[in-house]
């Protein structure tokens, strides 16, 4: 899965999701992307306890229909930033926000610091521990799963974005993160997975650690008792989020990769990075960052979603004309969307513009087509060849298909013309 987040944080109520257009999916697909992480908000879905917005569900469905039209798979993300509207953001409704009267001080120049305000931390504790809020959160997910379980665009459900929690006196942040993940997030994810499964037996369940994983801290998250779980960490660096340039010598990507692979290795689950990408993408070392990041992601993940597909500045992937902003074109590279066999190696060299996939074709009869995504509207931009008992049987703008004999060892090479 290769793609981007799609969002509308600004509009609510009757205007909710209005910033997302059909062209988002058309343009993503034309550049080779097949995956979108769609942000939805509990405060819009359930503005009053037990009253779910049919209009909001229809708006979500319209977005999913556009995704289906362009063959883009969607992860529905229950998004929160700094808990929700009670603190000037989006996510968990005000009626589900309990602070015990603790203080909250806005940080307009550093919104992430608001997560450490006492009122916000206590609100997370109540969400995790209060039985009525647990039930409400589970019902919310049951409503979404019942509505969209059979929509062909839906890949899965991201149960909560960037969860945080309450630190205890004298506790350092890494220790707090591991405790919150172990004691609060693990049972919460199991509850919510059960709620989803009461309506949808097939889609994937995506679970996130706290954002502290971005500092190279292994998660304390435990086993989620479901057969289709995806570990979905985010890939952000604190310094770069504050405007610093990438420092290749600091070893941040290496530390992150070492930390983030421990959980999937232990529990035998795939990894899809749900968000990544710096705010200032044009600093001197950012070309190196994107190359290093793409190479790292290809080593351990089943995919990723950059932040964010929009038309403008800041985090936006493209400008108002739909042209990639500086260095973000490096996220568009050839890759295998589907392999009819067992992958031995898969790598793209951005310097030479060459992608190679080696796999052993499935031995038994069945679906035998391997599908390669090509980031271009013109099939003439790429030359695709296959070695072994295999052949490129179809090549069109954006994609190519390879047919192999059962059991053959195949190497597919894609070269920029």
Short mmCIF file of C-alpha atoms in Angstrom, two decimals:
data_model
loop_
_atom_site.label_atom_id
_atom_site.label_comp_id
_atom_site.label_asym_id
_atom_site.label_seq_id
_atom_site.Cartn_x
_atom_site.Cartn_y
_atom_site.Cartn_z
CA UNK A 1 0.00 0.00 0.00
CA UNK A 2 1.41 3.38 -1.04
CA UNK A 3 -0.54 6.55 -0.52
CA UNK A 4 -1.50 9.60 1.47
CA UNK A 5 -3.74 10.85 4.22
CA UNK A 6 -6.90 12.62 3.07
CA UNK A 7 -8.54 15.03 5.47
CA UNK A 8 -10.82 17.96 6.18
CA UNK A 9 -10.12 19.26 9.67
CA UNK A 10 -11.52 22.72 9.04
CA UNK A 11 -15.15 22.01 8.17
CA UNK A 12 -17.81 20.58 10.46
CA UNK A 13 -21.52 19.82 10.46
CA UNK A 14 -23.18 20.52 7.11
CA UNK A 15 -19.78 21.33 5.57
CA UNK A 16 -17.93 18.31 6.95
CA UNK A 17 -15.55 16.62 4.46
CA UNK A 18 -16.35 19.27 1.83
CA UNK A 19 -12.63 19.97 1.28
CA UNK A 20 -12.17 16.43 -0.04
CA UNK A 21 -12.96 16.17 -3.74
CA UNK A 22 -13.04 13.44 -6.34
CA UNK A 23 -9.84 14.85 -7.82
CA UNK A 24 -7.92 13.83 -4.69
CA UNK A 25 -8.31 10.17 -5.64
CA UNK A 26 -7.99 10.72 -9.38
CA UNK A 27 -4.73 12.60 -8.96
CA UNK A 28 -3.28 10.20 -6.39
CA UNK A 29 -3.99 7.20 -8.58
CA UNK A 30 -2.52 8.91 -11.64
CA UNK A 31 0.77 9.28 -9.76
CA UNK A 32 0.81 5.60 -8.80
CA UNK A 33 -0.76 5.66 -5.32
CA UNK A 34 -3.34 3.06 -4.31
CA UNK A 35 -3.99 3.87 -0.65
CA UNK A 36 -5.69 6.63 1.35
CA UNK A 37 -6.02 7.08 5.10
CA UNK A 38 -9.29 8.96 5.52
CA UNK A 39 -9.66 11.06 8.67
CA UNK A 40 -13.11 10.93 10.26
CA UNK A 41 -14.13 12.56 13.53
CA UNK A 42 -16.22 11.15 16.36
CA UNK A 43 -17.43 14.67 17.21
CA UNK A 44 -19.04 14.93 13.75
CA UNK A 45 -20.39 11.37 13.76
CA UNK A 46 -22.01 11.60 17.21
CA UNK A 47 -22.52 15.28 18.11
CA UNK A 48 -24.85 14.29 20.97
CA UNK A 49 -24.78 11.04 22.95
CA UNK A 50 -26.50 8.27 21.00
CA UNK A 51 -27.42 10.51 18.05
CA UNK A 52 -25.42 9.55 14.98
CA UNK A 53 -25.34 11.83 11.97
CA UNK A 54 -26.76 10.11 8.92
CA UNK A 55 -25.57 13.04 6.84
CA UNK A 56 -21.98 12.51 7.99
CA UNK A 57 -22.18 8.81 7.17
CA UNK A 58 -23.41 9.69 3.68
CA UNK A 59 -20.52 12.10 3.23
CA UNK A 60 -18.04 9.38 4.22
CA UNK A 61 -19.71 7.02 1.77
CA UNK A 62 -19.41 9.57 -1.03
CA UNK A 63 -15.66 9.80 -0.40
CA UNK A 64 -15.39 6.00 -0.39
CA UNK A 65 -17.27 5.84 -3.69
CA UNK A 66 -14.73 8.18 -5.26
CA UNK A 67 -11.91 6.01 -3.94
CA UNK A 68 -13.53 2.91 -5.43
CA UNK A 69 -13.87 4.64 -8.79
CA UNK A 70 -10.10 5.11 -8.97
CA UNK A 71 -9.14 1.78 -7.39
CA UNK A 72 -7.82 3.32 -4.17
CA UNK A 73 -8.16 1.34 -0.92
CA UNK A 74 -9.15 3.32 2.16
CA UNK A 75 -8.25 3.09 5.82
CA UNK A 76 -10.91 4.80 7.95
CA UNK A 77 -9.09 6.61 10.74
CA UNK A 78 -10.89 7.73 13.93
CA UNK A 79 -8.80 10.86 14.25
CA UNK A 80 -8.13 13.00 17.27
CA UNK A 81 -5.70 15.85 17.84
CA UNK A 82 -5.24 16.94 21.48
CA UNK A 83 -8.31 14.85 22.35
CA UNK A 84 -10.94 17.00 20.65
CA UNK A 85 -13.11 20.12 20.47
CA UNK A 86 -12.99 20.78 24.22
CA UNK A 87 -9.38 21.86 23.65
CA UNK A 88 -9.83 23.60 20.29
CA UNK A 89 -9.13 20.60 18.05
CA UNK A 90 -11.06 17.71 16.49
CA UNK A 91 -11.82 14.19 17.61
CA UNK A 92 -13.57 13.00 20.76
CA UNK A 93 -16.82 14.92 21.44
CA UNK A 94 -17.06 17.49 24.20
CA UNK A 95 -19.77 15.42 25.87
CA UNK A 96 -17.21 12.58 26.22
CA UNK A 97 -14.49 14.87 27.64
CA UNK A 98 -13.96 14.79 31.41
CA UNK A 99 -11.19 16.83 33.00
CA UNK A 100 -12.06 16.90 36.73
CA UNK A 101 -11.58 20.66 36.54
CA UNK A 102 -7.87 20.42 35.83
CA UNK A 103 -6.26 23.34 33.94
CA UNK A 104 -5.61 23.65 30.24
CA UNK A 105 -3.32 26.24 28.69
CA UNK A 106 -3.26 26.52 24.86
CA UNK A 107 0.14 26.46 23.12
CA UNK A 108 -0.55 28.12 19.75
CA UNK A 109 3.08 27.82 18.62
CA UNK A 110 3.48 24.18 19.72
CA UNK A 111 0.16 22.37 19.63
CA UNK A 112 1.73 19.01 20.49
CA UNK A 113 2.72 20.45 23.89
CA UNK A 114 -1.00 20.66 24.66
CA UNK A 115 -1.05 16.88 25.07
CA UNK A 116 0.86 17.41 28.33
CA UNK A 117 -1.67 19.82 29.82
CA UNK A 118 -3.29 18.28 32.93
CA UNK A 119 -6.86 18.54 31.58
CA UNK A 120 -5.98 16.74 28.34
CA UNK A 121 -4.12 13.96 30.11
CA UNK A 122 -7.00 13.41 32.53
CA UNK A 123 -9.47 13.29 29.62
CA UNK A 124 -7.53 10.35 28.16
CA UNK A 125 -7.60 8.56 31.52
CA UNK A 126 -11.38 8.86 31.70
CA UNK A 127 -11.75 7.62 28.11
CA UNK A 128 -9.73 4.53 28.98
CA UNK A 129 -11.25 3.84 32.41
CA UNK A 130 -14.87 5.08 32.53
CA UNK A 131 -17.23 2.28 31.60
CA UNK A 132 -19.84 4.51 29.94
CA UNK A 133 -17.18 6.13 27.73
CA UNK A 134 -15.77 2.73 26.85
CA UNK A 135 -19.23 1.64 25.71
CA UNK A 136 -19.77 4.86 23.76
CA UNK A 137 -16.48 4.49 21.90
CA UNK A 138 -17.28 0.86 21.06
CA UNK A 139 -20.78 1.83 19.82
CA UNK A 140 -19.25 4.52 17.62
CA UNK A 141 -17.01 1.94 15.97
CA UNK A 142 -19.89 -0.51 15.62
CA UNK A 143 -21.88 2.17 13.75
CA UNK A 144 -19.00 2.76 11.32
CA UNK A 145 -18.35 -0.95 10.76
CA UNK A 146 -22.03 -1.73 10.21
CA UNK A 147 -22.31 1.03 7.63
CA UNK A 148 -19.13 0.31 5.67
CA UNK A 149 -18.35 -3.38 6.17
CA UNK A 150 -19.26 -4.28 2.60
CA UNK A 151 -17.93 -1.19 0.83
CA UNK A 152 -15.33 -2.40 -1.70
CA UNK A 153 -13.00 0.55 -1.04
CA UNK A 154 -12.60 -0.14 2.68
CA UNK A 155 -9.36 -1.84 3.66
CA UNK A 156 -9.64 -1.42 7.41
CA UNK A 157 -10.13 0.72 10.49
CA UNK A 158 -7.54 2.74 12.43
CA UNK A 159 -9.06 2.65 15.92
CA UNK A 160 -7.62 5.92 17.25
CA UNK A 161 -5.05 8.39 15.98
CA UNK A 162 -1.92 9.08 18.04
CA UNK A 163 -3.29 8.05 21.45
CA UNK A 164 -1.72 9.60 24.52
CA UNK A 165 -2.34 9.41 28.27
CA UNK A 166 -1.57 10.68 31.73
CA UNK A 167 1.94 10.73 33.17
CA UNK A 168 2.46 9.93 36.84
CA UNK A 169 4.64 12.00 39.16
CA UNK A 170 8.33 11.54 38.39
CA UNK A 171 7.72 9.32 35.36
CA UNK A 172 9.83 9.93 32.26
CA UNK A 173 8.12 10.05 28.89
CA UNK A 174 9.40 6.73 27.43
CA UNK A 175 8.36 4.86 30.59
CA UNK A 176 4.97 6.56 30.58
CA UNK A 177 4.42 5.72 26.93
CA UNK A 178 5.16 2.02 27.46
CA UNK A 179 2.89 1.90 30.52
CA UNK A 180 0.02 3.66 28.72
CA UNK A 181 0.37 1.30 25.78
CA UNK A 182 0.45 -1.76 28.01
CA UNK A 183 -2.23 -0.84 30.57
CA UNK A 184 -4.63 1.33 28.57
CA UNK A 185 -4.18 0.93 24.81
CA UNK A 186 -3.95 -2.86 24.71
CA UNK A 187 -7.29 -3.47 26.46
CA UNK A 188 -8.91 -0.59 24.58
CA UNK A 189 -7.86 -2.03 21.20
CA UNK A 190 -9.18 -5.44 22.16
CA UNK A 191 -12.54 -3.90 23.15
CA UNK A 192 -12.80 -1.90 19.96
CA UNK A 193 -11.71 -4.82 17.78
CA UNK A 194 -14.55 -6.84 19.29
CA UNK A 195 -16.96 -4.00 18.48
CA UNK A 196 -15.80 -3.88 14.87
CA UNK A 197 -16.00 -7.66 14.52
CA UNK A 198 -19.63 -7.64 15.64
CA UNK A 199 -20.36 -6.03 12.26
CA UNK A 200 -17.35 -6.61 9.98
CA UNK A 201 -15.48 -9.93 9.97
CA UNK A 202 -13.09 -9.25 7.11
CA UNK A 203 -11.48 -5.80 7.23
CA UNK A 204 -8.13 -5.16 8.88
CA UNK A 205 -7.78 -3.67 12.36
CA UNK A 206 -5.04 -1.02 12.58
CA UNK A 207 -3.55 -0.21 15.99
CA UNK A 208 -1.17 2.62 16.83
CA UNK A 209 1.36 3.06 19.62
CA UNK A 210 1.76 6.49 21.22
CA UNK A 211 3.64 9.02 19.05
CA UNK A 212 6.68 8.56 21.31
CA UNK A 213 7.70 5.68 19.02
CA UNK A 214 8.99 8.41 16.69
CA UNK A 215 11.86 8.95 19.12
CA UNK A 216 13.05 5.37 18.69
CA UNK A 217 11.22 4.03 21.76
CA UNK A 218 9.91 0.44 21.41
CA UNK A 219 6.21 0.14 22.19
CA UNK A 220 4.76 -1.49 25.29
CA UNK A 221 1.65 -2.50 23.35
CA UNK A 222 0.56 -6.09 24.00
CA UNK A 223 -1.17 -8.70 21.89
CA UNK A 224 -4.40 -7.74 20.12
CA UNK A 225 -6.55 -10.86 19.96
CA UNK A 226 -7.60 -10.65 16.34
CA UNK A 227 -6.44 -12.48 13.23
CA UNK A 228 -6.20 -9.39 11.00
CA UNK A 229 -4.19 -6.82 12.96
CA UNK A 230 -1.86 -4.22 11.43
CA UNK A 231 0.69 -2.32 13.49
CA UNK A 232 0.37 1.32 12.36
CA UNK A 233 3.01 3.61 13.90
CA UNK A 234 3.72 7.14 12.73
CA UNK A 235 7.11 8.26 11.47
CA UNK A 236 7.88 11.77 12.75
CA UNK A 237 10.97 13.38 14.25
CA UNK A 238 10.49 16.03 16.94
CA UNK A 239 13.27 18.26 15.67
CA UNK A 240 12.12 18.14 12.07
CA UNK A 241 8.53 18.85 13.14
CA UNK A 242 9.85 21.99 14.84
CA UNK A 243 11.50 23.12 11.59
CA UNK A 244 14.98 21.59 11.80
CA UNK A 245 16.69 20.04 8.79
CA UNK A 246 17.35 16.31 8.51
CA UNK A 247 20.68 15.22 9.98
CA UNK A 248 21.78 11.98 8.27
CA UNK A 249 24.56 11.46 10.82
CA UNK A 250 22.21 11.50 13.82
CA UNK A 251 21.02 7.94 13.20
CA UNK A 252 17.36 8.79 13.78
CA UNK A 253 15.95 6.64 10.95
CA UNK A 254 18.10 3.70 12.03
CA UNK A 255 16.93 4.03 15.65
CA UNK A 256 13.31 4.36 14.59
CA UNK A 257 13.50 1.32 12.32
CA UNK A 258 15.08 -0.78 15.07
CA UNK A 259 12.37 0.22 17.55
CA UNK A 260 9.40 -0.01 15.25
CA UNK A 261 10.14 -3.52 14.00
CA UNK A 262 10.16 -5.17 17.45
CA UNK A 263 6.39 -5.35 17.90
CA UNK A 264 5.57 -6.87 14.47
CA UNK A 265 8.40 -9.37 14.84
CA UNK A 266 7.09 -10.47 18.23
CA UNK A 267 3.43 -10.75 17.27
CA UNK A 268 3.83 -11.65 13.58
CA UNK A 269 1.75 -8.81 12.18
CA UNK A 270 2.34 -6.52 9.18
CA UNK A 271 3.32 -2.85 9.45
CA UNK A 272 1.74 0.09 7.64
CA UNK A 273 3.06 3.52 8.62
CA UNK A 274 -0.04 5.70 8.98
CA UNK A 275 1.58 9.14 8.76
CA UNK A 276 4.95 10.54 7.84
CA UNK A 277 6.64 13.50 6.19
CA UNK A 278 8.17 16.76 7.44
CA UNK A 279 6.55 20.17 7.42
CA UNK A 280 9.46 21.92 5.70
CA UNK A 281 10.31 19.70 2.76
CA UNK A 282 12.69 22.11 0.97
CA UNK A 283 15.55 22.37 3.47
CA UNK A 284 19.02 21.39 2.16
CA UNK A 285 19.02 17.79 3.45
CA UNK A 286 15.41 16.95 2.69
CA UNK A 287 16.20 15.29 -0.63
CA UNK A 288 18.45 12.91 1.31
CA UNK A 289 15.73 12.44 3.92
CA UNK A 290 13.09 11.35 1.43
CA UNK A 291 15.50 8.89 -0.21
CA UNK A 292 16.54 7.45 3.14
CA UNK A 293 12.96 7.30 4.40
CA UNK A 294 11.62 5.54 1.30
CA UNK A 295 14.44 2.99 1.47
CA UNK A 296 13.74 2.39 5.17
CA UNK A 297 10.00 1.98 4.66
CA UNK A 298 10.59 -0.53 1.89
CA UNK A 299 12.68 -2.70 4.23
CA UNK A 300 10.04 -3.41 6.87
CA UNK A 301 6.60 -2.06 5.97
CA UNK A 302 3.70 -3.28 3.87
CA UNK A 303 3.00 0.32 3.00
CA UNK A 304 2.64 3.87 4.20
CA UNK A 305 0.50 7.00 3.95
CA UNK A 306 2.25 10.35 3.69
CA UNK A 307 0.80 13.40 5.35
CA UNK A 308 -1.14 14.91 3.56
CA UNK A 309 -2.69 14.93 0.06
CA UNK A 310 -3.81 18.53 -0.37
CA UNK A 311 -3.22 21.35 -2.83
CA UNK A 312 -1.14 24.16 -1.34
CA UNK A 313 1.74 24.70 1.09
CA UNK A 314 2.74 23.34 4.47
CA UNK A 315 2.38 19.57 4.63
CA UNK A 316 0.58 19.38 1.26
CA UNK A 317 1.93 16.83 -1.21
CA UNK A 318 1.19 18.95 -4.27
CA UNK A 319 0.69 22.61 -5.11
CA UNK A 320 -2.46 24.24 -6.43
CA UNK A 321 -1.74 22.92 -9.95
CA UNK A 322 -1.34 19.33 -8.74
CA UNK A 323 2.46 19.33 -9.19
CA UNK A 324 4.55 17.66 -6.51
CA UNK A 325 6.14 20.10 -4.12
CA UNK A 326 9.92 20.04 -3.67
CA UNK A 327 11.27 16.53 -2.94
CA UNK A 328 7.81 14.99 -2.50
CA UNK A 329 8.04 13.54 -5.99
CA UNK A 330 10.44 11.03 -4.43
CA UNK A 331 7.45 9.32 -2.79
CA UNK A 332 6.22 8.28 -6.25
CA UNK A 333 8.22 5.28 -7.41
CA UNK A 334 7.51 1.92 -9.06
CA UNK A 335 6.40 -0.81 -6.68
CA UNK A 336 4.58 -4.14 -6.69
CA UNK A 337 0.93 -3.73 -5.72
CA UNK A 338 0.33 -7.47 -5.84
CA UNK A 339 2.69 -10.41 -6.30
CA UNK A 340 1.48 -13.84 -7.41
CA UNK A 341 4.07 -15.69 -5.40
CA UNK A 342 6.68 -15.23 -2.68
CA UNK A 343 8.84 -12.11 -2.78
CA UNK A 344 12.59 -12.61 -2.52
CA UNK A 345 13.60 -8.98 -2.96
CA UNK A 346 12.04 -5.69 -3.97
CA UNK A 347 13.93 -2.40 -4.24
CA UNK A 348 13.97 0.88 -6.12
CA UNK A 349 17.14 2.89 -6.76
CA UNK A 350 16.09 6.53 -7.02
CA UNK A 351 19.51 7.48 -8.39
CA UNK A 352 19.34 5.20 -11.43
CA UNK A 353 15.53 5.09 -11.70
CA UNK A 354 15.54 1.28 -11.70
CA UNK A 355 13.15 -0.96 -9.77
CA UNK A 356 13.71 -4.72 -9.43
CA UNK A 357 11.39 -7.34 -8.05
CA UNK A 358 12.45 -10.97 -7.68
CA UNK A 359 9.89 -13.57 -6.65
CA UNK A 360 9.07 -17.24 -6.84
CA UNK A 361 5.78 -17.65 -8.65
CA UNK A 362 3.05 -19.59 -6.90
CA UNK A 363 3.34 -23.30 -7.66
CA UNK A 364 -0.34 -24.13 -7.71
CA UNK A 365 -2.91 -22.89 -10.24
CA UNK A 366 -4.86 -19.78 -9.44
CA UNK A 367 -4.41 -16.06 -9.83
CA UNK A 368 -0.99 -15.71 -11.48
CA UNK A 369 -0.75 -12.01 -12.37
CA UNK A 370 1.76 -9.77 -10.63
CA UNK A 371 0.77 -6.11 -10.78
CA UNK A 372 3.35 -3.30 -10.90
CA UNK A 373 2.40 0.31 -10.17
CA UNK A 374 4.11 2.96 -12.29
CA UNK A 375 4.02 6.64 -11.25
CA UNK A 376 3.08 8.14 -14.59
CA UNK A 377 0.15 8.91 -16.83
CA UNK A 378 2.16 7.72 -19.84
CA UNK A 379 3.19 4.08 -20.22
CA UNK A 380 6.09 5.23 -22.43
CA UNK A 381 7.85 6.72 -19.39
CA UNK A 382 8.85 3.27 -18.14
CA UNK A 383 10.27 0.13 -19.71
CA UNK A 384 9.10 -3.07 -18.01
CA UNK A 385 10.73 -6.47 -18.63
CA UNK A 386 10.54 -9.92 -17.04
CA UNK A 387 13.17 -12.67 -16.86
CA UNK A 388 12.47 -16.32 -16.09
CA UNK A 389 9.41 -18.17 -17.36
CA UNK A 390 7.40 -14.97 -17.37
CA UNK A 391 6.22 -12.21 -19.65
CA UNK A 392 4.81 -8.71 -19.43
CA UNK A 393 1.36 -9.30 -20.87
CA UNK A 394 -0.04 -5.80 -20.44
CA UNK A 395 1.44 -2.34 -19.98
CA UNK A 396 -0.68 0.76 -19.73
CA UNK A 397 -0.40 4.20 -18.09
CA UNK A 398 0.20 3.70 -14.40
CA UNK A 399 0.43 -0.10 -14.33
CA UNK A 400 1.89 -3.26 -15.84
CA UNK A 401 1.03 -6.94 -15.38
CA UNK A 402 3.38 -9.93 -15.44
CA UNK A 403 2.29 -13.54 -16.01
CA UNK A 404 4.62 -16.30 -14.78
CA UNK A 405 4.67 -20.07 -15.05
CA UNK A 406 3.87 -21.87 -11.76
CA UNK A 407 6.96 -22.20 -9.59
CA UNK A 408 9.16 -20.04 -11.81
CA UNK A 409 11.78 -17.72 -10.34
CA UNK A 410 11.05 -14.34 -11.87
CA UNK A 411 12.86 -11.01 -11.97
CA UNK A 412 10.90 -7.96 -13.05
CA UNK A 413 12.89 -4.86 -13.99
CA UNK A 414 11.39 -1.41 -14.41
CA UNK A 415 13.56 1.31 -15.89
CA UNK A 416 12.84 4.96 -16.55
CA UNK A 417 13.22 5.69 -20.24
#
